[in-house]
Coordinates of C-alpha atoms in Angstrom, one line a residue:
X1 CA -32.9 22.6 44.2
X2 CA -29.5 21.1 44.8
X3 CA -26.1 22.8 44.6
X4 CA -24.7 20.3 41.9
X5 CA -28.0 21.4 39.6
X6 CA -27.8 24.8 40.4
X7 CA -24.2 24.8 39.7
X8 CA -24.8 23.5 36.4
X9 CA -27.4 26.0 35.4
X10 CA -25.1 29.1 36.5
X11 CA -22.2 27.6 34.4
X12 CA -24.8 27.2 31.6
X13 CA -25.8 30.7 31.7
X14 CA -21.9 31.8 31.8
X15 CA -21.2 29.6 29.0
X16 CA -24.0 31.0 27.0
X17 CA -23.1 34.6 28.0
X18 CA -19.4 34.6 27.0
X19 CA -20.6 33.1 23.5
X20 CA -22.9 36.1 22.8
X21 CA -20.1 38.3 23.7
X22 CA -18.1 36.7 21.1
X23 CA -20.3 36.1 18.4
X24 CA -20.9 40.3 19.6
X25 CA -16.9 41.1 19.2
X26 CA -16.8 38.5 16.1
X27 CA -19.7 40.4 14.3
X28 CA -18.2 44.1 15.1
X29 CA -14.8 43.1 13.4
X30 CA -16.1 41.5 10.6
X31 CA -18.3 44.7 9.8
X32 CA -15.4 46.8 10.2
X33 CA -13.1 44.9 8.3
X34 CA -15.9 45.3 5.2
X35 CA -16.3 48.8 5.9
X36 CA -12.7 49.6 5.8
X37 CA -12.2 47.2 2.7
X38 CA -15.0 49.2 1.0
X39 CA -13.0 52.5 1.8
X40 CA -9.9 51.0 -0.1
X41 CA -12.2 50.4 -3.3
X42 CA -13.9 53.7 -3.2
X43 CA -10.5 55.3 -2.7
X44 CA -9.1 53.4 -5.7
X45 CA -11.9 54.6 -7.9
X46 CA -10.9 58.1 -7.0
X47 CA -7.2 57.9 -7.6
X48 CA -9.0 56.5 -11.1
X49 CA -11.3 59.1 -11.9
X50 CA -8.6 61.7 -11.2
X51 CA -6.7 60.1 -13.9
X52 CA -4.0 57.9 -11.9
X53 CA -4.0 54.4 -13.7
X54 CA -3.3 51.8 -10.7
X55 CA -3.7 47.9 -10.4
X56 CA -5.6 47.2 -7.5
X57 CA -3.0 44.1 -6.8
X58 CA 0.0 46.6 -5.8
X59 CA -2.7 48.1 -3.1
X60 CA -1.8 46.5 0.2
X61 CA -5.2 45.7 1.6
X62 CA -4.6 46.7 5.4
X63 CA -1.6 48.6 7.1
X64 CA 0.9 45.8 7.7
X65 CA 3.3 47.8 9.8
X66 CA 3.1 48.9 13.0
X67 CA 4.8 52.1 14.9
X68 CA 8.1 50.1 16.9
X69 CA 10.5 51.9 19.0
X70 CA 13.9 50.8 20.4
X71 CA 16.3 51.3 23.2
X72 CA 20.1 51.4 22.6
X73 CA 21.5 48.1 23.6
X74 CA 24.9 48.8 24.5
X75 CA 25.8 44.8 25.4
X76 CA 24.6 43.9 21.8
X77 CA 26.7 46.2 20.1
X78 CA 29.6 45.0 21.6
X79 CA 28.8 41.3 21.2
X80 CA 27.6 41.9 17.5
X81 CA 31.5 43.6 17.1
X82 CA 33.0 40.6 19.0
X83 CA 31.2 38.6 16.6
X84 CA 32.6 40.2 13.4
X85 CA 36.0 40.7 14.9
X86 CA 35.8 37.0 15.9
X87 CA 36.9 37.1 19.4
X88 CA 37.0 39.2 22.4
X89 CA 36.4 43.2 22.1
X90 CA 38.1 46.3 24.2
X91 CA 35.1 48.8 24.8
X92 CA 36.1 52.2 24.5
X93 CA 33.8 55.5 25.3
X94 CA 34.7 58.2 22.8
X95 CA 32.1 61.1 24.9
X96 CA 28.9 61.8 23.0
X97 CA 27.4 58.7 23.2
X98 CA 30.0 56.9 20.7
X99 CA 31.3 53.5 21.4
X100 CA 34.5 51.8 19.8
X101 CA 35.2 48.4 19.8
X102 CA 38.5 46.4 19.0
X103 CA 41.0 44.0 19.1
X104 CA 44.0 43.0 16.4
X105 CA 41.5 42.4 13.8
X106 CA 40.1 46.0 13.4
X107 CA 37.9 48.6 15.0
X108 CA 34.1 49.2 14.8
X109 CA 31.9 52.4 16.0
X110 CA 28.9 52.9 17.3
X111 CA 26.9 56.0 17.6
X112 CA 23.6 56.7 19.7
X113 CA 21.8 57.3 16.2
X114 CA 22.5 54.1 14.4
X115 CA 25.9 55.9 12.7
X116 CA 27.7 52.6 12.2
X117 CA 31.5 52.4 10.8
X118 CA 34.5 50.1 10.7
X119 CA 38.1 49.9 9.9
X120 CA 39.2 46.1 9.5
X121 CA 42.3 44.4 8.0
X122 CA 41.1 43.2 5.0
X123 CA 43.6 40.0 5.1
X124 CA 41.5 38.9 8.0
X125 CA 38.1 39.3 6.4
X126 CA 38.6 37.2 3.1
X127 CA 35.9 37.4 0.7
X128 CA 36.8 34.7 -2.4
X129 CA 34.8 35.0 -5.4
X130 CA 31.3 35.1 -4.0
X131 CA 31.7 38.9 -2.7
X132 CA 28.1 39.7 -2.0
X133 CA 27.2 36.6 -0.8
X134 CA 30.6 36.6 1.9
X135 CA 29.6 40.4 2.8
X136 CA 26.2 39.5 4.2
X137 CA 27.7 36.2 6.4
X138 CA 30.1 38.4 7.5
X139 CA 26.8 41.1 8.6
X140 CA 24.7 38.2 9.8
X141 CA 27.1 37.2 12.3
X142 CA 26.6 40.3 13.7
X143 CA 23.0 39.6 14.0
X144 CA 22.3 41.5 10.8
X145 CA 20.4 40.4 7.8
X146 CA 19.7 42.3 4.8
X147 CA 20.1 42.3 0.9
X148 CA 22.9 44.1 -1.6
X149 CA 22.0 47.0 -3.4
X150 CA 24.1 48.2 -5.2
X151 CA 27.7 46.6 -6.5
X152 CA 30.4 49.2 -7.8
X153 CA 34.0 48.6 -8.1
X154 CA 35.5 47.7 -4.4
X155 CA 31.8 49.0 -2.8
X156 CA 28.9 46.7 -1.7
X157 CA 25.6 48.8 -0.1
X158 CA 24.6 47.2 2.4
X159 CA 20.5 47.2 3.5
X160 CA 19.5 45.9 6.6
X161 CA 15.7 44.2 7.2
X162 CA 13.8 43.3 10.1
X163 CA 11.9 40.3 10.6
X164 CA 11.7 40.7 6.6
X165 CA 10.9 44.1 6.1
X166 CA 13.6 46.7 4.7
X167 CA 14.7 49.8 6.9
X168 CA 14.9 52.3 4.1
X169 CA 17.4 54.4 5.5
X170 CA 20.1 51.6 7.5
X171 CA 22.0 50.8 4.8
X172 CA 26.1 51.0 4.8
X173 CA 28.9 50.7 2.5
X174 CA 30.9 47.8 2.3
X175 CA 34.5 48.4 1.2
X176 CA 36.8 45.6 -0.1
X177 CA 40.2 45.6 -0.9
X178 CA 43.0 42.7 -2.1
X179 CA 40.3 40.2 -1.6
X180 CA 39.0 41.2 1.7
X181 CA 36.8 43.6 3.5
X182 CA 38.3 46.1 4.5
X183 CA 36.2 49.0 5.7
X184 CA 32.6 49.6 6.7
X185 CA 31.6 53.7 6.6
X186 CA 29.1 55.8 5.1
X187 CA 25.7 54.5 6.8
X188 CA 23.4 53.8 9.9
X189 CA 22.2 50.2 11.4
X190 CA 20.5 49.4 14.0
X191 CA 21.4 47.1 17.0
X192 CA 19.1 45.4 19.5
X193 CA 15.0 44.2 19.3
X194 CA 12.1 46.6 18.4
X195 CA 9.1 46.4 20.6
X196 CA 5.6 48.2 19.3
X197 CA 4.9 51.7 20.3
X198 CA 1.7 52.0 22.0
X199 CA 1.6 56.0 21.4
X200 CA 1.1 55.9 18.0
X201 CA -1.2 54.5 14.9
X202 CA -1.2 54.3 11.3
X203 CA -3.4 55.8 8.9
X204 CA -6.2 53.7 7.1
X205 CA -5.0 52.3 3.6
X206 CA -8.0 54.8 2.0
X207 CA -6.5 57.5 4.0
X208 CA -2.8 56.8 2.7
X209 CA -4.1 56.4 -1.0
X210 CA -5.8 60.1 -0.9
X211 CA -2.7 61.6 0.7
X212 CA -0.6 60.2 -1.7
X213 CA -2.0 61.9 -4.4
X214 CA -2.7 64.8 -2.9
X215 CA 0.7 65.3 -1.6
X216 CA 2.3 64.6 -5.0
X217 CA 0.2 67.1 -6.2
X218 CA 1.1 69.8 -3.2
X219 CA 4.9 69.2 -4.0
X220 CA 4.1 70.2 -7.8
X221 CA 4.1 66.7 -9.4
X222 CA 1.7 65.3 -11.5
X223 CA 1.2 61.1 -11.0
X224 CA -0.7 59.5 -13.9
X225 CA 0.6 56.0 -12.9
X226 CA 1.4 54.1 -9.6
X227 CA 3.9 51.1 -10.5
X228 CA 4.5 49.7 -7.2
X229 CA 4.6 49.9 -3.4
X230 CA 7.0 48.6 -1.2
X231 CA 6.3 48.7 2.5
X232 CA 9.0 49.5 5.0
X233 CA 10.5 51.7 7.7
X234 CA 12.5 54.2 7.7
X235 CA 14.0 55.7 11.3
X236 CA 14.7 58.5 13.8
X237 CA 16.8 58.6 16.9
X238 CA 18.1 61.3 19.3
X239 CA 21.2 61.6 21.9
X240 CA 18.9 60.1 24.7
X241 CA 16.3 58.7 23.7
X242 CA 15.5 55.9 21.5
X243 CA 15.0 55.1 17.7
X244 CA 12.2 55.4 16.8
X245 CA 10.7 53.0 13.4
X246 CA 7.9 54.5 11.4
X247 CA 6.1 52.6 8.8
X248 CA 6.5 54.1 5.5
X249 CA 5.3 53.5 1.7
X250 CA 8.1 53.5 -1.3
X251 CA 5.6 54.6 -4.1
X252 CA 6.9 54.3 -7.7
X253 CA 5.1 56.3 -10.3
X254 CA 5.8 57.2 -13.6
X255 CA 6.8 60.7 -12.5
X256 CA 9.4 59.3 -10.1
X257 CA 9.9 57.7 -6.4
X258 CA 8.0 59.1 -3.3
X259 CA 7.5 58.4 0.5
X260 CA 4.2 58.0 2.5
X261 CA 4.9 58.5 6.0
X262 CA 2.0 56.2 7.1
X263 CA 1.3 57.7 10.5
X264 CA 1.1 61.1 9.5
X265 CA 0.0 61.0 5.8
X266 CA 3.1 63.1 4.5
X267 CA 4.2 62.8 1.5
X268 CA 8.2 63.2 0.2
X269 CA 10.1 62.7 -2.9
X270 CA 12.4 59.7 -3.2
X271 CA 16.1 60.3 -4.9

C-alpha cells in the first residue's frame, strides 16, 4: 500500500479516536451535571419538608466561587497611594509588616492583613455635592471598585468587589469634612490580583443547603424562611503568608442573617 494511503488511514483512525474520547468526556459531564442538579432538587424538597419555605430561584444552581489566594504586592500599594495622593509617594517601613506612604497631600497605611487607613487634607480631596459618587472615583483610582453602604453624617462605608463579587469583610470608612475627604480608618482592603488556589474545593450546592439548616439549627435558631442568598468572599491573612479568599453564602432568613463557609460547610450568624 502506499505511504500517502496509509497515512491517511492512520489519521483517520486518530481522528475517529479523539472523537470517541470526547463524545466519552462530553457524556460523563453531562451526567454529572444532571446528577448534581438532581441533588439540589432533592435537597430543596428537604429544607421543605422540614418546614423551611424557600423559592427555588434564590438557589444558586452550581458553586460560582472558587477558593483564590493572594500575595502582598508591595509595588501596588504604593502606586495605588501615589494614585490617590496624585503624585509621587515617600515609602516608609514602620516594622511589623506596616507600610506608610506620603507626600504634602496626606498619608496612607498599609498593613500585611489588608488593615488599610489614611489621613488626607480634606481641602485637597474635594467632594461637591455628589459625595458617594466622588468617594468611589476617588477609590477607583486606586484600583478599587466597590459600592456605599451605608451614609451617616460625615461617614461613607466603603465595600470593595472583585471582578463583581463583594468581599464581605473589606469594607472602610470614609470620613469627610468641610467638603472634602478627609480620613480613611476603621477597615481592611485588599491590594494586588487573586489567582485560584489549587488546595482547596467547595462544597456541592445540596451539600451547602443541608448544612445551612443544620447549622442554624446547631447554633439554637430555628429558620422557617430563606429570603435571599448573596454569594461572596470573605478573607484571612497572616504576618507571612498571604490572604487567603473563601467563598462564602450571606443567607437571609426570617430569623436573621447567617454565613455559609462554602468550603467547609460552617455555618455563623451575621450581625
Amino acid at each position: 500500500m502506499p505511504w500517502s494511503k496509509l497515512k491517511n488511514i492512520i489519521l483517520l483512525i486518530l481522528a475517529v479516536t479523539n472523537l470517541c474520547l470526547l463524545l466519552l468526556v462530553g457524556g460523563q459531564a453531562l451526567q454529572g451535571s444532571r446528577l448534581r442538579s438532581r441533588a439540589r432538587e432533592d435537597a430543596i424538597q428537604l429544607l421543605r419538608d422540614r418546614g423551611v419555605q424557600v423559592e427555588e430561584g434564590i438557589i444558586p444552581q452550581s458553586m460560582g466561587l472558587r477558593p483564590q489566594i493572594a500575595e502582598r504586592d508591595l509595588e501596588s500599594e504604593e502606586r495605588a497611594a501615589a494614585a490617590l495622593l496624585s503624585g509621587p509617594v515617600t515609602a516608609e517601613s514602620r516594622g511589623g509588616e506596616v507600610y506608610r506612604y506620603y507626600n504634602e497631600k496626606g498619608s496612607i497605611q498599609f498593613h500585611s492583613d489588608g488593615a488599610f487607613s489614611a489621613q488626607l487634607r480634606a481641602e485637597a480631596f474635594p467632594l461637591g455635592t455628589e459625595r458617594r459618587e466622588s468617594c468611589l472615583e476617588l477609590m477607583k483610582k486606586m484600583g478599587l471598585v466597590g459600592a456605599i453602604l451605608e451614609e451617616e453624617g460625615d461617614e461613607l462605608v466603603f465595600r470593595q468587589t472583585w471582578e463583581g463579587t463583594p468581599l464581605f469583610t473589606q469594607q472602610v470608612t470614609m470620613v469627610s469634612s468641610e467638603g472634602g475627604l478627609a480620613a480613611v480608618s476603621a477597615g481592611r482592603l485588599l491590594v494586588g490580583r487573586p489567582q485560584e488556589d489549587p488546595t482547596r474545593d467547595t462544597i456541592s450546592v445540596a451539600t451547602a443547603l443541608i448544612e445551612l439548616v443544620n447549622g442554624v439549627s446547631a447554633l439554637g435558631d430555628v429558620c422557617n424562611r430563606i429570603d435571599a442568598i448573596e454569594e461572596g468572599y470573605v478573607t484571612a491573612s497572616s504576618l507571612a503568608g498571604p490572604t487567603v479568599l473563601t467563598p462564602v453564602w450571606r443567607v437571609t432568613t426570617d430569623t436573621g442573617a447567617y454565613q455559609l463557609d462554602a468550603v467547609t460547610g460552617g455555618v455563623t450568624r451575621v450581625s
